[in-house]
Short mmCIF file of C-alpha atoms in Angstrom, two decimals:
data_model
loop_
_atom_site.label_atom_id
_atom_site.label_comp_id
_atom_site.label_asym_id
_atom_site.label_seq_id
_atom_site.Cartn_x
_atom_site.Cartn_y
_atom_site.Cartn_z
CA UNK T 1 82.29 86.37 112.66
CA UNK T 2 83.71 89.27 114.68
CA UNK T 3 82.89 91.78 111.93
CA UNK T 4 79.27 90.62 112.04
CA UNK T 5 79.18 91.01 115.83
CA UNK T 6 80.76 94.46 115.60
CA UNK T 7 78.19 95.64 113.09
CA UNK T 8 75.38 94.11 115.12
CA UNK T 9 76.41 95.88 118.32
CA UNK T 10 77.45 99.17 116.71
CA UNK T 11 74.04 99.57 115.08
CA UNK T 12 72.00 98.97 118.24
CA UNK T 13 69.88 101.80 119.61
CA UNK T 14 72.04 104.02 121.83
CA UNK T 15 70.37 103.08 125.14
CA UNK T 16 70.15 99.35 124.45
CA UNK T 17 72.37 97.19 126.64
CA UNK T 18 74.12 94.02 125.52
CA UNK T 19 73.57 92.33 128.89
CA UNK T 20 69.89 92.89 129.61
CA UNK T 21 70.25 90.82 132.79
CA UNK T 22 72.30 93.72 134.19
CA UNK T 23 69.86 96.44 133.15
CA UNK T 24 68.31 98.80 135.68
CA UNK T 25 64.73 99.02 134.52
CA UNK T 26 63.20 101.02 137.38
CA UNK T 27 63.16 104.73 136.40
CA UNK T 28 63.05 105.70 140.09
CA UNK T 29 66.32 103.86 140.73
CA UNK T 30 67.91 105.56 137.72
CA UNK T 31 66.73 108.96 139.00
CA UNK T 32 68.11 108.18 142.47
CA UNK T 33 71.56 107.35 141.05
CA UNK T 34 71.53 110.58 139.03
CA UNK T 35 70.46 112.57 142.09
CA UNK T 36 73.15 111.24 144.44
CA UNK T 37 76.09 110.87 142.04
CA UNK T 38 79.22 112.71 143.14
CA UNK T 39 80.30 113.66 139.64
CA UNK T 40 79.67 112.62 136.06
CA UNK T 41 81.66 112.32 132.87
CA UNK T 42 80.46 114.38 129.93
CA UNK T 43 81.27 113.12 126.42
CA UNK T 44 81.18 115.51 123.46
CA UNK T 45 82.59 115.29 119.95
CA UNK T 46 83.92 117.55 117.25
CA UNK T 47 84.31 115.96 113.84
CA UNK T 48 86.04 112.64 114.60
CA UNK T 49 87.54 113.70 117.94
CA UNK T 50 85.74 112.54 121.10
CA UNK T 51 86.27 114.51 124.31
CA UNK T 52 85.35 113.37 127.82
CA UNK T 53 85.58 115.51 130.92
CA UNK T 54 84.46 115.03 134.54
CA UNK T 55 81.99 117.61 135.82
CA UNK T 56 80.10 118.47 138.97
CA UNK T 57 76.41 118.39 138.14
CA UNK T 58 72.88 118.43 139.46
CA UNK T 59 69.94 116.40 138.18
CA UNK T 60 66.64 118.29 138.25
CA UNK T 61 63.85 115.78 137.81
CA UNK T 62 61.23 118.46 137.21
CA UNK T 63 63.19 119.61 134.13
CA UNK T 64 64.14 116.08 132.99
CA UNK T 65 67.63 117.51 132.69
CA UNK T 66 71.17 117.41 134.02
CA UNK T 67 72.92 120.73 134.60
CA UNK T 68 76.60 121.49 135.05
CA UNK T 69 78.71 124.60 135.23
CA UNK T 70 81.84 125.44 133.30
CA UNK T 71 83.71 128.02 131.33
CA UNK T 72 82.09 130.34 128.82
CA UNK T 73 84.81 129.38 126.34
CA UNK T 74 86.85 126.23 125.85
CA UNK T 75 86.61 122.82 124.24
CA UNK T 76 83.41 121.71 126.00
CA UNK T 77 81.59 124.91 125.02
CA UNK T 78 82.90 124.76 121.44
CA UNK T 79 81.99 121.10 121.01
CA UNK T 80 78.46 121.69 122.32
CA UNK T 81 78.01 124.68 120.00
CA UNK T 82 79.13 122.62 116.99
CA UNK T 83 77.39 119.36 117.96
CA UNK T 84 74.92 119.48 120.86
CA UNK T 85 74.49 115.68 120.98
CA UNK T 86 76.15 114.46 124.17
CA UNK T 87 76.42 111.50 126.45
CA UNK T 88 76.77 111.75 130.24
CA UNK T 89 77.69 108.96 132.66
CA UNK T 90 77.41 108.64 136.44
CA UNK T 91 78.88 105.55 138.12
CA UNK T 92 79.16 104.12 141.60
CA UNK T 93 81.76 101.50 142.38
CA UNK T 94 80.80 98.77 144.82
CA UNK T 95 82.66 95.83 146.29
CA UNK T 96 85.75 94.36 144.71
CA UNK T 97 85.15 90.62 144.29
CA UNK T 98 88.22 88.34 144.33
CA UNK T 99 88.25 84.97 142.60
CA UNK T 100 90.25 81.78 142.24
CA UNK T 101 91.56 82.82 138.81
CA UNK T 102 91.78 86.20 137.08
CA UNK T 103 88.62 85.64 135.02
CA UNK T 104 86.64 85.13 138.26
CA UNK T 105 87.55 88.56 139.68
CA UNK T 106 84.98 91.33 139.39
CA UNK T 107 83.54 94.52 140.76
CA UNK T 108 80.02 95.46 141.78
CA UNK T 109 78.75 98.74 140.31
CA UNK T 110 75.80 100.93 139.41
CA UNK T 111 75.85 103.27 136.43
CA UNK T 112 73.54 105.49 134.44
CA UNK T 113 74.24 106.82 130.98
CA UNK T 114 72.19 109.76 129.71
CA UNK T 115 71.81 110.57 126.03
CA UNK T 116 70.59 113.98 124.96
CA UNK T 117 71.41 117.44 123.74
CA UNK T 118 73.32 120.13 125.58
CA UNK T 119 72.98 123.87 125.44
CA UNK T 120 74.21 126.87 127.34
CA UNK T 121 71.59 128.25 129.73
CA UNK T 122 70.83 131.87 128.81
CA UNK T 123 67.95 132.59 131.18
CA UNK T 124 69.40 134.56 134.13
CA UNK T 125 66.91 133.17 136.66
CA UNK T 126 67.59 129.57 135.64
CA UNK T 127 71.35 130.23 135.67
CA UNK T 128 71.13 131.41 139.28
CA UNK T 129 68.75 128.61 140.30
CA UNK T 130 71.10 125.95 138.92
CA UNK T 131 74.17 127.45 140.59
CA UNK T 132 72.29 127.51 143.91
CA UNK T 133 71.16 123.91 143.34
CA UNK T 134 74.80 122.93 142.73
CA UNK T 135 75.85 124.71 145.93
CA UNK T 136 73.08 122.96 147.86
CA UNK T 137 74.08 119.55 146.48
CA UNK T 138 77.81 119.88 147.18
CA UNK T 139 77.70 122.13 150.26
CA UNK T 140 74.37 121.30 151.95
CA UNK T 141 75.52 122.63 155.33
CA UNK T 142 75.94 126.15 153.87
CA UNK T 143 72.73 128.14 153.50
CA UNK T 144 72.53 130.65 150.62
CA UNK T 145 71.79 134.13 151.90
CA UNK T 146 72.96 133.16 155.40
CA UNK T 147 76.38 131.51 155.10
CA UNK T 148 77.24 133.21 151.82
CA UNK T 149 75.59 135.94 149.76
CA UNK T 150 73.34 135.05 146.84
CA UNK T 151 75.49 135.51 143.70
CA UNK T 152 74.93 138.84 141.97
CA UNK T 153 75.21 139.67 138.26
CA UNK T 154 78.98 140.19 138.33
CA UNK T 155 79.58 136.85 140.01
CA UNK T 156 77.15 135.08 137.66
CA UNK T 157 79.09 136.37 134.63
CA UNK T 158 82.13 134.37 135.75
CA UNK T 159 80.69 130.94 135.04
CA UNK T 160 78.42 129.38 132.44
CA UNK T 161 75.67 126.86 133.13
CA UNK T 162 74.80 124.12 130.66
CA UNK T 163 71.71 121.95 130.39
CA UNK T 164 71.58 118.40 129.07
CA UNK T 165 68.03 117.65 128.01
CA UNK T 166 67.56 113.94 128.63
CA UNK T 167 66.19 112.11 125.62
CA UNK T 168 67.04 108.57 126.73
CA UNK T 169 68.92 106.84 129.49
CA UNK T 170 70.10 103.40 130.42
CA UNK T 171 71.14 102.00 133.76
CA UNK T 172 73.39 99.06 134.54
CA UNK T 173 74.37 97.19 137.65
CA UNK T 174 76.48 94.26 138.67
CA UNK T 175 75.95 92.52 141.99
CA UNK T 176 78.05 89.41 142.36
CA UNK T 177 76.10 88.32 145.44
CA UNK T 178 73.17 87.54 143.10
CA UNK T 179 75.24 84.96 141.19
#
């Protein structure tokens, strides 16, 4: 029986949830979680080796994309070059919910998983725009051009910017107060 269940679940479409009663179906709510998330976890693969790494990111709705910065070389860059299919998750932990027995304990949460393809951004204007968007997201009290100089070409060469083009997403939540 378990083998049948494993096959059934393993062959589901990538954004399909097992517990549809916990699905976030409102695209605006999914976008809001992506916009406010503090960090995300990027999953890449090379051959049979998965690799997950936390990254600072910015979601740009107008591009239907998630952007992050990183090194020009390294495992993330190599994995993306060899297999651009990626998965990206943003989660928010809510209340811890105690119970009378261990199986009654739980946690409230919100999460969004993005499925898509990643690539290194090569357009210099987009590279700068994304880095400024990242600065604005994480340091909103600092104004570019006033509190720090706009990065020039030499500074921009020091970091790469990557784009995840969103093909699909799924959102999940758990709110024990609804039960």
